[in-house]
C-alpha atoms as an extended CHARMM CRD file, in Angstrom:
* protein
*
        75  EXT
         1         1  UNK       CA              0.0180000000       -0.0140000000       -0.0680000000  PROA      1               0.0000000000
         2         2  UNK       CA              2.3020000000        2.9160000000        1.2360000000  PROA      2               0.0000000000
         3         3  UNK       CA              5.7570000000        3.0850000000        2.5010000000  PROA      3               0.0000000000
         4         4  UNK       CA              6.5640000000        2.1960000000        6.0280000000  PROA      4               0.0000000000
         5         5  UNK       CA              7.1590000000        5.0440000000        8.6460000000  PROA      5               0.0000000000
         6         6  UNK       CA             10.0060000000        4.5740000000       11.1610000000  PROA      6               0.0000000000
         7         7  UNK       CA              9.2210000000        6.3380000000       14.3730000000  PROA      7               0.0000000000
         8         8  UNK       CA             11.5620000000        7.3520000000       17.2190000000  PROA      8               0.0000000000
         9         9  UNK       CA             10.0050000000        8.1140000000       20.5190000000  PROA      9               0.0000000000
        10        10  UNK       CA             11.5630000000       10.1550000000       23.4280000000  PROA      10              0.0000000000
        11        11  UNK       CA             10.2210000000       11.8160000000       26.6330000000  PROA      11              0.0000000000
        12        12  UNK       CA              9.5400000000       15.3450000000       27.1050000000  PROA      12              0.0000000000
        13        13  UNK       CA             10.3430000000       17.4640000000       30.1500000000  PROA      13              0.0000000000
        14        14  UNK       CA              6.9630000000       16.5810000000       31.7880000000  PROA      14              0.0000000000
        15        15  UNK       CA              5.8150000000       12.9280000000       32.1920000000  PROA      15              0.0000000000
        16        16  UNK       CA              2.8810000000       13.7570000000       30.2500000000  PROA      16              0.0000000000
        17        17  UNK       CA              4.6200000000       14.7300000000       27.0020000000  PROA      17              0.0000000000
        18        18  UNK       CA              6.0320000000       12.5630000000       24.3710000000  PROA      18              0.0000000000
        19        19  UNK       CA              8.0160000000       13.4870000000       21.2450000000  PROA      19              0.0000000000
        20        20  UNK       CA              7.9650000000       11.1510000000       18.3210000000  PROA      20              0.0000000000
        21        21  UNK       CA             10.2240000000       11.7640000000       15.2000000000  PROA      21              0.0000000000
        22        22  UNK       CA              9.3140000000       10.2410000000       11.8150000000  PROA      22              0.0000000000
        23        23  UNK       CA             11.3770000000        9.3930000000        8.8010000000  PROA      23              0.0000000000
        24        24  UNK       CA              8.5480000000       11.0470000000        6.5930000000  PROA      24              0.0000000000
        25        25  UNK       CA              6.9870000000       14.5480000000        6.7520000000  PROA      25              0.0000000000
        26        26  UNK       CA              3.4830000000       14.3460000000        8.3220000000  PROA      26              0.0000000000
        27        27  UNK       CA              2.3140000000       17.9520000000        8.1300000000  PROA      27              0.0000000000
        28        28  UNK       CA              4.5390000000       19.5690000000        5.4220000000  PROA      28              0.0000000000
        29        29  UNK       CA              6.0710000000       22.9260000000        6.8100000000  PROA      29              0.0000000000
        30        30  UNK       CA              2.8120000000       23.9320000000        8.7740000000  PROA      30              0.0000000000
        31        31  UNK       CA              2.3140000000       23.5610000000       12.3770000000  PROA      31              0.0000000000
        32        32  UNK       CA             -0.7040000000       21.5610000000       13.0290000000  PROA      32              0.0000000000
        33        33  UNK       CA             -2.2700000000       21.7900000000       16.7810000000  PROA      33              0.0000000000
        34        34  UNK       CA             -5.1110000000       19.7210000000       17.9800000000  PROA      34              0.0000000000
        35        35  UNK       CA             -6.7680000000       20.3200000000       21.3760000000  PROA      35              0.0000000000
        36        36  UNK       CA             -9.4670000000       17.8170000000       20.9040000000  PROA      36              0.0000000000
        37        37  UNK       CA            -10.6330000000       15.1050000000       18.6530000000  PROA      37              0.0000000000
        38        38  UNK       CA            -13.3170000000       17.6250000000       17.4410000000  PROA      38              0.0000000000
        39        39  UNK       CA            -10.3660000000       19.5280000000       15.7430000000  PROA      39              0.0000000000
        40        40  UNK       CA             -9.5250000000       16.5300000000       13.6560000000  PROA      40              0.0000000000
        41        41  UNK       CA            -12.3200000000       16.9230000000       11.0480000000  PROA      41              0.0000000000
        42        42  UNK       CA            -10.1470000000       16.5360000000        7.9750000000  PROA      42              0.0000000000
        43        43  UNK       CA             -8.7380000000       13.3590000000        6.0610000000  PROA      43              0.0000000000
        44        44  UNK       CA             -5.1970000000       14.7940000000        5.7700000000  PROA      44              0.0000000000
        45        45  UNK       CA             -2.4290000000       12.6650000000        7.4170000000  PROA      45              0.0000000000
        46        46  UNK       CA             -2.0580000000       14.7880000000       10.3510000000  PROA      46              0.0000000000
        47        47  UNK       CA             -5.8790000000       14.8840000000       10.9090000000  PROA      47              0.0000000000
        48        48  UNK       CA             -5.9800000000       11.1170000000       10.9230000000  PROA      48              0.0000000000
        49        49  UNK       CA             -2.8960000000       10.6210000000       12.8170000000  PROA      49              0.0000000000
        50        50  UNK       CA             -4.2620000000       13.0730000000       15.6180000000  PROA      50              0.0000000000
        51        51  UNK       CA             -7.7390000000       11.3320000000       15.5160000000  PROA      51              0.0000000000
        52        52  UNK       CA             -6.0550000000        7.9700000000       16.2930000000  PROA      52              0.0000000000
        53        53  UNK       CA             -3.8500000000        9.3160000000       18.8870000000  PROA      53              0.0000000000
        54        54  UNK       CA             -6.9560000000       10.8420000000       20.6510000000  PROA      54              0.0000000000
        55        55  UNK       CA             -8.7220000000        7.3910000000       20.3640000000  PROA      55              0.0000000000
        56        56  UNK       CA             -5.6090000000        6.2460000000       22.4370000000  PROA      56              0.0000000000
        57        57  UNK       CA             -5.9830000000        8.8750000000       25.2190000000  PROA      57              0.0000000000
        58        58  UNK       CA             -4.0410000000       11.6840000000       24.0310000000  PROA      58              0.0000000000
        59        59  UNK       CA             -5.2320000000       15.2710000000       25.4240000000  PROA      59              0.0000000000
        60        60  UNK       CA             -3.3480000000       17.2750000000       22.8520000000  PROA      60              0.0000000000
        61        61  UNK       CA             -1.3250000000       16.6860000000       19.5750000000  PROA      61              0.0000000000
        62        62  UNK       CA              0.9680000000       19.2220000000       17.7580000000  PROA      62              0.0000000000
        63        63  UNK       CA              2.7270000000       18.1930000000       14.4970000000  PROA      63              0.0000000000
        64        64  UNK       CA              5.4070000000       19.8300000000       12.4700000000  PROA      64              0.0000000000
        65        65  UNK       CA              7.0090000000       18.3020000000        9.5540000000  PROA      65              0.0000000000
        66        66  UNK       CA              8.2450000000       14.9050000000       10.8260000000  PROA      66              0.0000000000
        67        67  UNK       CA              7.9460000000       15.5930000000       14.7330000000  PROA      67              0.0000000000
        68        68  UNK       CA              4.6370000000       14.9730000000       16.5060000000  PROA      68              0.0000000000
        69        69  UNK       CA              4.4010000000       16.1090000000       20.1520000000  PROA      69              0.0000000000
        70        70  UNK       CA              1.5760000000       14.3750000000       22.2230000000  PROA      70              0.0000000000
        71        71  UNK       CA              0.2260000000       15.1910000000       25.5660000000  PROA      71              0.0000000000
        72        72  UNK       CA             -1.2440000000       12.3410000000       27.5180000000  PROA      72              0.0000000000
        73        73  UNK       CA             -2.0580000000       11.3820000000       31.0150000000  PROA      73              0.0000000000
        74        74  UNK       CA              0.6330000000        9.6600000000       32.9030000000  PROA      74              0.0000000000
        75        75  UNK       CA              0.8160000000        5.8690000000       32.6950000000  PROA      75              0.0000000000
């Protein structure tokens, strides 16, 4: 179907923040910020990714190019 995406995760300064770096651009050169699942109304890759992350428990998602920052409750 499509090419595989390799993702590297690293912790943020807060235990509720995680950074994900991909080997493919997700957003292009635009910063995409989603505060809730209601903000993910489109079908572009950052919209779909954010919707899936909210379904997994994320409370906020920001993407820029190949980096995605996810806010989520602590484990």
